[in-house]
Short mmCIF file of C-alpha atoms in Angstrom, two decimals:
data_model
loop_
_atom_site.label_atom_id
_atom_site.label_comp_id
_atom_site.label_asym_id
_atom_site.label_seq_id
_atom_site.Cartn_x
_atom_site.Cartn_y
_atom_site.Cartn_z
CA UNK A 348 -77.75 23.35 61.34
CA UNK A 349 -79.01 23.96 58.18
CA UNK A 350 -77.09 27.25 57.99
CA UNK A 351 -73.46 25.07 59.00
CA UNK A 352 -74.20 23.50 56.23
CA UNK A 353 -74.73 25.79 53.20
CA UNK A 354 -71.51 28.19 55.15
CA UNK A 355 -69.47 24.63 54.25
CA UNK A 356 -71.12 23.80 50.87
CA UNK A 357 -69.83 27.54 49.97
CA UNK A 358 -66.47 27.39 50.84
CA UNK A 359 -66.33 24.01 48.85
CA UNK A 360 -67.16 25.34 45.93
CA UNK A 361 -64.69 28.55 46.42
CA UNK A 362 -62.15 26.59 46.92
CA UNK A 363 -63.05 24.36 43.92
CA UNK A 364 -63.62 27.30 42.03
CA UNK A 365 -60.05 28.80 43.09
CA UNK A 366 -58.18 25.45 41.92
CA UNK A 367 -60.46 26.18 38.66
CA UNK A 368 -58.88 29.70 37.88
CA UNK A 369 -55.48 28.24 39.09
CA UNK A 370 -55.25 25.39 36.88
CA UNK A 371 -56.58 28.25 34.21
CA UNK A 372 -53.39 30.94 35.21
CA UNK A 373 -50.97 28.38 34.75
CA UNK A 374 -51.74 27.57 30.87
CA UNK A 375 -51.88 31.60 30.21
CA UNK A 376 -49.02 32.10 32.08
CA UNK A 377 -50.67 33.66 34.94
CA UNK A 378 -51.07 37.15 33.67
CA UNK A 379 -55.13 37.01 31.90
CA UNK A 380 -53.51 38.60 29.18
CA UNK A 381 -53.29 34.78 26.66
CA UNK A 382 -49.89 34.66 26.30
CA UNK A 383 -48.34 31.25 26.95
CA UNK A 384 -45.26 31.91 29.21
CA UNK A 385 -42.65 29.52 30.21
CA UNK A 386 -39.56 29.47 32.57
CA UNK A 387 -35.86 27.57 32.06
CA UNK A 388 -32.16 28.07 32.05
CA UNK A 389 -30.19 29.57 29.50
CA UNK A 390 -28.20 26.06 28.47
CA UNK A 391 -25.03 26.41 25.90
CA UNK A 392 -24.14 23.17 23.42
CA UNK A 393 -21.37 21.16 24.86
CA UNK A 394 -18.52 19.62 22.96
CA UNK A 395 -16.74 17.03 24.40
CA UNK A 396 -12.90 17.20 23.61
CA UNK A 397 -10.49 14.43 23.94
CA UNK A 398 -7.27 13.33 22.10
CA UNK A 399 -7.48 10.75 19.55
CA UNK A 400 -4.26 9.49 21.15
CA UNK A 401 -3.21 7.53 24.12
CA UNK A 402 -0.45 9.55 25.72
CA UNK A 403 0.69 11.45 28.93
CA UNK A 404 -0.24 14.75 29.54
CA UNK A 405 2.75 16.96 29.30
CA UNK A 406 0.90 20.57 29.63
CA UNK A 407 -2.57 22.20 30.32
CA UNK A 408 -3.38 25.47 29.32
CA UNK A 409 -6.59 26.36 30.26
CA UNK A 410 -9.17 26.78 33.10
CA UNK A 411 -12.56 25.57 34.33
CA UNK A 412 -14.66 29.04 32.64
CA UNK A 413 -12.53 30.25 30.49
CA UNK A 414 -13.40 31.54 27.50
CA UNK A 415 -11.40 29.94 24.10
CA UNK A 416 -11.59 30.84 20.35
CA UNK A 417 -11.13 27.84 17.64
CA UNK A 418 -7.50 26.79 17.21
CA UNK A 419 -6.83 27.61 20.41
CA UNK A 420 -4.14 24.92 22.31
CA UNK A 421 -6.43 23.47 24.61
CA UNK A 422 -3.37 20.95 25.87
CA UNK A 423 -0.91 19.08 25.07
CA UNK A 424 0.48 15.32 25.46
CA UNK A 425 4.04 14.65 26.07
CA UNK A 426 5.60 13.69 22.50
CA UNK A 427 9.30 12.77 23.75
CA UNK A 428 8.90 9.19 22.03
CA UNK A 429 7.35 10.67 18.46
CA UNK A 430 9.94 12.96 17.94
CA UNK A 431 12.62 10.86 18.33
CA UNK A 432 10.57 8.47 15.67
CA UNK A 433 10.69 11.41 13.78
CA UNK A 434 14.33 11.91 13.60
CA UNK A 435 14.65 8.17 12.58
CA UNK A 436 12.26 8.64 10.25
CA UNK A 437 13.54 12.09 8.73
CA UNK A 438 17.28 10.08 8.33
CA UNK A 439 15.07 7.17 6.42
CA UNK A 440 13.88 9.32 3.94
CA UNK A 441 17.06 10.87 3.84
CA UNK A 442 18.74 7.61 2.70
CA UNK A 443 16.21 6.58 0.46
CA UNK A 444 16.47 9.86 -1.31
CA UNK A 445 20.20 9.17 -2.05
CA UNK A 446 19.20 5.55 -3.37
CA UNK A 447 17.08 7.11 -5.78
CA UNK A 448 20.46 9.69 -6.65
CA UNK A 449 22.32 6.58 -6.98
CA UNK A 450 19.68 4.41 -8.97
CA UNK A 451 19.38 7.34 -11.42
CA UNK A 452 23.29 7.45 -12.15
CA UNK A 453 22.97 3.90 -12.96
CA UNK A 454 20.30 3.83 -15.28
CA UNK A 455 22.34 6.74 -17.34
CA UNK A 456 25.44 4.92 -17.42
CA UNK A 457 23.34 2.21 -18.57
CA UNK A 458 21.33 3.88 -21.30
CA UNK A 459 24.94 5.16 -21.90
CA UNK A 460 26.29 1.26 -22.87
CA UNK A 461 23.27 0.64 -24.34
CA UNK A 462 24.10 3.32 -26.92
CA UNK A 463 27.88 2.19 -27.36
CA UNK A 464 26.45 -0.90 -27.74
CA UNK A 465 24.20 -0.53 -30.29
CA UNK A 466 26.41 1.66 -32.33
CA UNK A 467 29.29 -0.75 -32.07
CA UNK A 468 26.97 -3.45 -33.19
CA UNK A 469 25.30 -1.47 -36.18
CA UNK A 470 29.20 -0.85 -37.29
CA UNK A 471 30.38 -4.67 -37.29
CA UNK A 472 26.96 -5.51 -38.66
CA UNK A 473 27.69 -3.21 -42.22
CA UNK A 474 29.20 -6.58 -43.70
CA UNK A 475 25.94 -8.44 -42.80
CA UNK A 476 23.41 -6.02 -43.48
CA UNK A 477 25.03 -5.48 -47.34
CA UNK A 478 25.53 -9.30 -47.85
CA UNK A 479 22.08 -9.97 -49.13
CA UNK A 480 22.82 -7.48 -51.92
CA UNK A 481 26.19 -8.33 -52.84
CA UNK A 482 26.31 -12.13 -52.21
CA UNK A 483 25.01 -14.39 -54.57
CA UNK A 484 22.20 -16.53 -53.86
CA UNK A 485 23.06 -20.47 -53.82
CA UNK A 486 21.76 -21.96 -57.27
CA UNK A 487 19.12 -24.05 -55.88
CA UNK A 488 17.54 -20.78 -54.05
CA UNK A 489 14.36 -18.89 -56.77
CA UNK A 490 14.51 -15.64 -54.32
CA UNK A 491 17.58 -13.96 -54.27
CA UNK A 492 19.32 -13.68 -50.67
CA UNK A 493 17.72 -9.85 -49.81
CA UNK A 494 14.08 -11.18 -49.94
CA UNK A 495 13.46 -12.15 -46.73
CA UNK A 496 14.17 -9.52 -43.56
CA UNK A 497 16.76 -10.32 -41.10
CA UNK A 498 14.05 -10.56 -38.61
CA UNK A 499 12.35 -13.37 -40.46
CA UNK A 500 15.74 -15.10 -40.80
CA UNK A 501 16.28 -15.13 -37.86
CA UNK A 502 13.48 -16.71 -36.83
CA UNK A 503 13.77 -19.23 -39.20
CA UNK A 504 17.17 -20.04 -38.17
CA UNK A 505 16.26 -19.92 -34.61
CA UNK A 506 13.96 -22.87 -35.81
CA UNK A 507 16.48 -24.66 -37.38
CA UNK A 508 18.92 -24.64 -34.48
CA UNK A 509 15.90 -26.56 -32.18
CA UNK A 510 15.21 -29.11 -35.34
CA UNK A 511 18.88 -29.50 -35.59
CA UNK A 512 19.03 -29.84 -31.06
CA UNK A 513 16.29 -32.20 -31.96
CA UNK A 514 17.63 -34.63 -34.67
CA UNK A 515 21.51 -34.68 -32.56
CA UNK A 516 19.74 -36.14 -29.30
CA UNK A 517 17.47 -38.82 -31.20
CA UNK A 518 20.99 -39.95 -33.03
CA UNK A 519 22.58 -39.72 -29.85
CA UNK A 520 20.01 -42.27 -27.77
CA UNK A 521 20.44 -44.13 -31.17
CA UNK A 522 24.06 -44.84 -30.48
CA UNK A 523 22.90 -45.68 -27.26
CA UNK A 524 21.08 -48.20 -28.32
CA UNK A 525 23.34 -49.58 -30.65
CA UNK A 526 26.05 -49.45 -27.90
CA UNK A 527 23.73 -51.63 -25.81
CA UNK A 528 23.24 -54.39 -27.41
CA UNK A 529 25.47 -57.41 -26.68
CA UNK A 530 26.06 -57.99 -30.11
CA UNK A 531 28.09 -55.07 -29.79
CA UNK A 532 29.98 -55.28 -26.05
CA UNK A 533 33.26 -56.96 -27.53
CA UNK A 534 33.01 -53.55 -29.81
CA UNK A 535 32.17 -51.13 -27.55
CA UNK A 536 35.38 -52.79 -24.94
CA UNK A 537 37.69 -52.36 -28.26
CA UNK A 538 36.99 -48.56 -28.69
CA UNK A 539 37.41 -47.65 -25.33
CA UNK A 540 40.97 -49.46 -25.21
CA UNK A 541 41.48 -48.23 -28.24
CA UNK A 542 40.21 -44.36 -26.98
CA UNK A 543 42.76 -44.87 -24.03
CA UNK A 544 46.11 -46.19 -26.26
CA UNK A 545 45.46 -42.90 -28.00
CA UNK A 546 45.42 -41.03 -25.35
CA UNK A 547 48.34 -42.87 -23.50
CA UNK A 548 50.37 -42.35 -27.11
CA UNK A 549 49.88 -38.85 -27.63
CA UNK A 550 50.53 -37.62 -23.92
CA UNK A 551 54.13 -40.42 -24.54
CA UNK A 552 55.01 -38.53 -27.78
CA UNK A 553 54.13 -34.67 -25.62
CA UNK A 554 57.09 -36.61 -22.75
CA UNK A 555 59.03 -37.85 -25.76
CA UNK A 556 59.35 -34.34 -27.59
CA UNK A 557 60.01 -31.98 -24.20
CA UNK A 558 63.04 -34.86 -23.39
CA UNK A 559 64.99 -34.94 -26.78
CA UNK A 560 64.69 -30.70 -26.05
CA UNK A 561 66.20 -31.16 -22.82
CA UNK A 562 69.52 -32.63 -24.14
CA UNK A 563 69.71 -35.05 -21.56
CA UNK A 564 70.40 -38.87 -22.09
CA UNK A 565 68.71 -40.65 -19.19
CA UNK A 566 65.84 -38.49 -19.63
CA UNK A 567 65.56 -39.29 -23.51
CA UNK A 568 65.68 -42.93 -22.68
CA UNK A 569 63.26 -43.17 -20.07
CA UNK A 570 60.42 -40.81 -22.59
CA UNK A 571 61.75 -43.59 -25.41
CA UNK A 572 61.09 -46.57 -23.19
CA UNK A 573 57.65 -44.59 -22.20
CA UNK A 574 56.57 -44.16 -25.09
CA UNK A 575 57.72 -47.40 -27.17
CA UNK A 576 55.35 -48.98 -24.49
CA UNK A 577 52.28 -46.59 -25.49
CA UNK A 578 52.82 -47.47 -29.00
CA UNK A 579 52.78 -51.25 -28.67
CA UNK A 580 49.52 -50.71 -26.99
CA UNK A 581 48.38 -48.77 -29.81
CA UNK A 582 49.02 -51.13 -31.98
CA UNK A 583 47.97 -53.95 -29.99
CA UNK A 584 44.67 -52.14 -29.38
CA UNK A 585 44.38 -51.00 -33.03
CA UNK A 586 44.50 -54.60 -34.12
CA UNK A 587 42.11 -55.85 -31.85
CA UNK A 588 39.50 -53.09 -33.54
CA UNK A 589 40.14 -53.78 -36.82
CA UNK A 590 39.19 -58.05 -36.60
CA UNK A 591 36.15 -56.29 -35.26
CA UNK A 592 35.14 -54.45 -37.58
CA UNK A 593 34.45 -57.39 -39.94
CA UNK A 594 31.00 -57.98 -38.00
CA UNK A 595 27.21 -56.42 -38.32
CA UNK A 596 27.78 -55.05 -34.72
CA UNK A 597 30.40 -52.85 -35.77
CA UNK A 598 28.75 -52.00 -39.30
CA UNK A 599 25.71 -50.57 -37.09
CA UNK A 600 28.03 -48.93 -34.28
CA UNK A 601 30.29 -46.93 -37.50
CA UNK A 602 26.99 -46.14 -39.04
CA UNK A 603 24.99 -44.56 -35.95
CA UNK A 604 28.32 -42.55 -35.51
CA UNK A 605 28.08 -41.30 -38.16
CA UNK A 606 24.65 -40.28 -38.15
CA UNK A 607 25.67 -39.13 -34.44
CA UNK A 608 28.59 -36.74 -35.89
CA UNK A 609 26.44 -35.59 -38.73
CA UNK A 610 23.77 -34.44 -36.89
CA UNK A 611 25.77 -32.54 -34.68
CA UNK A 612 27.64 -30.93 -37.11
CA UNK A 613 24.05 -29.97 -38.25
CA UNK A 614 23.61 -28.25 -35.20
CA UNK A 615 27.08 -26.58 -34.91
CA UNK A 616 25.78 -25.23 -38.17
CA UNK A 617 22.81 -23.84 -37.73
CA UNK A 618 24.03 -22.36 -34.34
CA UNK A 619 27.10 -20.32 -36.24
CA UNK A 620 24.37 -19.10 -38.72
CA UNK A 621 22.26 -18.22 -35.93
CA UNK A 622 24.49 -16.04 -34.41
CA UNK A 623 25.75 -14.78 -37.14
CA UNK A 624 22.37 -12.75 -38.09
CA UNK A 625 22.30 -12.20 -34.54
CA UNK A 626 23.58 -8.07 -35.15
CA UNK A 627 23.27 -4.73 -35.18
CA UNK A 628 20.45 -4.42 -32.71
CA UNK A 629 19.51 -8.31 -32.64
CA UNK A 630 23.55 -8.50 -31.28
CA UNK A 631 23.75 -10.30 -28.25
CA UNK A 632 25.61 -7.11 -26.89
CA UNK A 633 22.76 -4.47 -27.51
CA UNK A 634 20.20 -7.37 -25.76
CA UNK A 635 22.31 -7.75 -22.77
CA UNK A 636 22.85 -3.59 -22.68
CA UNK A 637 19.25 -2.82 -22.99
CA UNK A 638 18.04 -5.57 -20.58
CA UNK A 639 20.66 -3.75 -18.15
CA UNK A 640 19.00 -0.68 -18.71
CA UNK A 641 15.12 -2.47 -18.14
CA UNK A 642 17.14 -3.41 -14.51
CA UNK A 643 18.21 0.25 -13.71
CA UNK A 644 14.83 1.48 -14.59
CA UNK A 645 12.85 -0.99 -11.79
CA UNK A 646 16.10 -0.12 -9.53
CA UNK A 647 15.24 3.20 -9.77
CA UNK A 648 11.38 2.79 -9.45
CA UNK A 649 12.22 0.77 -6.33
CA UNK A 650 13.95 3.24 -5.14
CA UNK A 651 11.52 5.81 -6.15
CA UNK A 652 8.92 3.36 -3.87
CA UNK A 653 11.40 3.42 -0.44
CA UNK A 654 11.23 7.12 -0.80
CA UNK A 655 6.79 7.28 -0.83
CA UNK A 656 6.90 5.02 1.72
CA UNK A 657 10.11 6.75 4.00
CA UNK A 658 7.57 9.74 3.26
CA UNK A 659 4.29 8.45 3.92
CA UNK A 660 6.01 7.44 7.82
CA UNK A 661 7.11 10.76 8.11
CA UNK A 662 4.38 11.73 7.29
CA UNK A 663 2.33 9.49 9.48
CA UNK A 664 4.61 10.62 12.68
CA UNK A 665 3.69 14.56 12.00
CA UNK A 666 0.44 13.82 11.94
CA UNK A 667 0.81 11.81 15.41
CA UNK A 668 2.28 14.81 16.58
CA UNK A 669 0.03 17.35 15.66
CA UNK A 670 -2.86 15.37 17.49
CA UNK A 671 -1.01 15.71 20.71
CA UNK A 672 -1.44 19.35 20.25
CA UNK A 673 -5.64 19.21 21.17
CA UNK A 674 -6.99 22.17 19.62
CA UNK A 675 -10.30 23.99 20.36
CA UNK A 676 -13.26 22.49 18.17
CA UNK A 677 -15.12 25.85 18.44
CA UNK A 678 -15.02 29.03 20.28
CA UNK A 679 -16.88 28.46 23.81
CA UNK A 680 -16.25 28.84 27.40
CA UNK A 681 -14.36 25.79 29.44
CA UNK A 682 -17.35 24.37 31.61
CA UNK A 683 -16.21 21.15 32.96
CA UNK A 684 -11.90 20.04 33.18
CA UNK A 685 -11.17 16.10 33.47
CA UNK A 686 -6.84 16.18 33.16
CA UNK A 687 -4.45 17.51 35.08
CA UNK A 688 -0.22 17.29 34.03
CA UNK A 689 0.86 14.20 34.68
CA UNK A 690 -2.03 12.09 34.04
CA UNK A 691 -2.21 9.67 31.25
CA UNK A 692 -4.60 10.42 29.09
CA UNK A 693 -6.99 7.13 26.94
CA UNK A 694 -7.48 7.85 23.40
CA UNK A 695 -11.42 8.99 23.21
CA UNK A 696 -11.89 9.89 26.81
CA UNK A 697 -12.84 13.42 27.46
CA UNK A 698 -10.20 16.05 28.95
CA UNK A 699 -12.84 18.83 29.15
CA UNK A 700 -16.10 19.88 27.89
CA UNK A 701 -16.81 23.13 25.66
CA UNK A 702 -19.68 25.48 26.02
CA UNK A 703 -20.70 26.91 22.60
CA UNK A 704 -21.97 29.94 22.95
CA UNK A 705 -23.14 30.62 19.84
CA UNK A 706 -25.41 27.33 19.98
CA UNK A 707 -27.38 28.65 22.88
CA UNK A 708 -30.83 26.66 23.92
CA UNK A 709 -33.36 26.83 26.10
CA UNK A 710 -35.60 23.85 27.36
CA UNK A 711 -39.13 24.36 28.84
CA UNK A 712 -42.18 22.67 29.43
CA UNK A 713 -45.87 23.23 28.24
CA UNK A 714 -49.07 21.78 29.18
CA UNK A 715 -50.65 19.80 27.35
CA UNK A 716 -53.53 21.26 26.35
CA UNK A 717 -51.10 24.18 24.72
CA UNK A 718 -49.17 21.25 22.73
CA UNK A 719 -50.87 22.04 19.62
CA UNK A 720 -50.69 25.47 19.39
CA UNK A 721 -46.55 24.85 18.99
CA UNK A 722 -45.06 24.75 15.87
CA UNK A 723 -41.47 23.85 14.83
CA UNK A 724 -39.90 27.53 13.66
CA UNK A 725 -42.15 29.21 16.24
CA UNK A 726 -40.46 32.55 17.08
CA UNK A 727 -40.43 33.15 20.99
CA UNK A 728 -38.95 36.51 23.43
CA UNK A 729 -36.56 35.40 26.21
CA UNK A 730 -35.92 37.80 29.19
CA UNK A 731 -33.27 37.40 31.54
CA UNK A 732 -33.19 38.77 35.69
CA UNK A 733 -29.56 39.96 34.23
CA UNK A 734 -30.53 43.05 31.43
CA UNK A 735 -33.85 43.74 32.60
CA UNK A 736 -35.93 45.25 30.30
CA UNK A 737 -34.02 43.60 27.36
CA UNK A 738 -35.58 40.85 24.99
CA UNK A 739 -34.00 38.02 23.25
CA UNK A 740 -35.20 36.37 19.34
CA UNK A 741 -35.96 32.90 20.00
CA UNK A 742 -36.88 30.02 17.61
CA UNK A 743 -38.84 26.66 18.40
CA UNK A 744 -36.17 24.12 17.35
CA UNK A 745 -37.77 20.80 18.83
CA UNK A 746 -40.91 19.72 20.11
CA UNK A 747 -41.46 16.36 22.20
CA UNK A 748 -43.40 14.11 21.08
CA UNK A 749 -43.92 12.52 24.36
CA UNK A 750 -45.51 13.57 26.69
CA UNK A 751 -44.25 13.83 30.50
CA UNK A 752 -44.91 14.55 34.44
CA UNK A 753 -44.32 16.85 36.26
CA UNK A 754 -42.79 16.97 38.22
CA UNK A 755 -41.17 13.75 36.91
CA UNK A 756 -40.96 12.22 40.61
CA UNK A 757 -44.58 13.19 41.90
CA UNK A 758 -45.64 9.89 43.66
CA UNK A 759 -49.64 10.97 43.67
CA UNK A 760 -52.41 9.77 41.62
CA UNK A 761 -53.65 13.48 41.00
CA UNK A 762 -50.17 14.86 40.14
CA UNK A 763 -49.63 12.16 37.58
CA UNK A 764 -52.68 12.93 35.59
CA UNK A 765 -50.82 16.56 34.60
CA UNK A 766 -48.23 16.10 31.81
CA UNK A 767 -46.45 18.46 30.21
CA UNK A 768 -44.35 18.97 26.46
CA UNK A 769 -40.72 19.13 26.40
CA UNK A 770 -39.75 22.58 24.09
CA UNK A 771 -36.13 23.79 22.88
CA UNK A 772 -35.51 27.10 21.88
CA UNK A 773 -32.56 28.15 20.05
CA UNK A 774 -31.66 31.59 21.91
CA UNK A 775 -30.26 34.60 19.58
CA UNK A 776 -28.00 36.11 21.40
CA UNK A 777 -25.16 38.30 18.69
CA UNK A 778 -23.89 40.31 21.53
CA UNK A 779 -22.91 37.25 23.60
CA UNK A 780 -24.52 38.52 26.50
CA UNK A 781 -26.10 35.25 27.98
CA UNK A 782 -24.64 32.99 29.66
CA UNK A 783 -25.24 28.97 30.67
CA UNK A 784 -27.09 29.08 33.76
CA UNK A 785 -28.89 32.12 33.52
CA UNK A 786 -32.95 31.61 34.38
CA UNK A 787 -34.61 32.71 31.77
CA UNK A 788 -38.49 33.35 30.77
CA UNK A 789 -39.69 32.46 27.55
CA UNK A 790 -42.83 34.34 26.10
CA UNK A 791 -44.82 32.39 23.31
CA UNK A 792 -47.24 35.28 22.56
CA UNK A 793 -51.46 34.89 22.40
CA UNK A 794 -52.08 31.10 22.21
#
């Protein structure tokens, strides 16, 4: 009995010892040489390729597993509508450019007209330009006529026009105030009657003169009768008006009308003087010609802006047409193909996936006990079954910051006590021998 118990204990110790040795073997790589080794799979950096536009796929030029180079055409969207829009935009651009040519011609014509107007105005102002030198200044003037420049005389003349206009408007209001007085009502009616009679007299006299010229007695008799009636009315209206001139209201109206007449004449004289000074470059014809040049310049600018807008629209359509041709963004292998001709592809949707052979990586998992032995940038060697005896260089580019269980779906408590850390390495393969999916062994060396 005691012998049997001793054999059981020995068996347990052997089993426990074997478990310890197996655990240490995982850490050391299983060869007892102290190297840290792990196994993973060669992976390529994947690039999802899609279209920037929504459209129907017209043609797919690659197949799954095919190797492509950057710039190769992968697939093409239907561009029928965009081509029609481009023809329309191209026609609009041609029209806009033609409008620019017309606007340029109009500008040249306007500039020529302005030059002609300036020449004519310069010749016309010769007498006015020499007047300050040749004419004598009024006796009340101290300075000679040439003392002030033409611009100064123009400014003063314009100010006088404005002052005269205000004075004229004021006298109009004054006359209306006098006429609105009740005491001048009769005089106002008499003035209206006299004015009508004078107009009727002038019309009748013109008719009588025409009748006399015709030599027809019947016409002369009728015209004479009409003239006599108009003359009688004129005399009667004049007599009625004369009787009212002795009143105070009549005198007020007379003075108000006189002031209005003088104010109006002052305004007209100021205008005449202002217009007379508008010679040479200040002539209205020159100003109008210069304004026409400015308008032509604005029209040219608008036409040029229309060309720029039409060109921008054409460029936009060309850019959209370029986007119907989807090119490979990098060298790689088509690892997934998700579209066929005739399908409608949404903008941004993945049409195919490229694996970059110039960015090969391997992800392995190391035990928690070896976590501190690795650093970013550490070197390692990689071997694959497809190329026995050949090694590839690799470098650690990523070390996970959080541990995980391995395998990840363990259900037992004992299994969950073993944790590992993911380590990603970049593999250097200048000859392009390695392919995605190849199993690979990674040797980190002695750790």
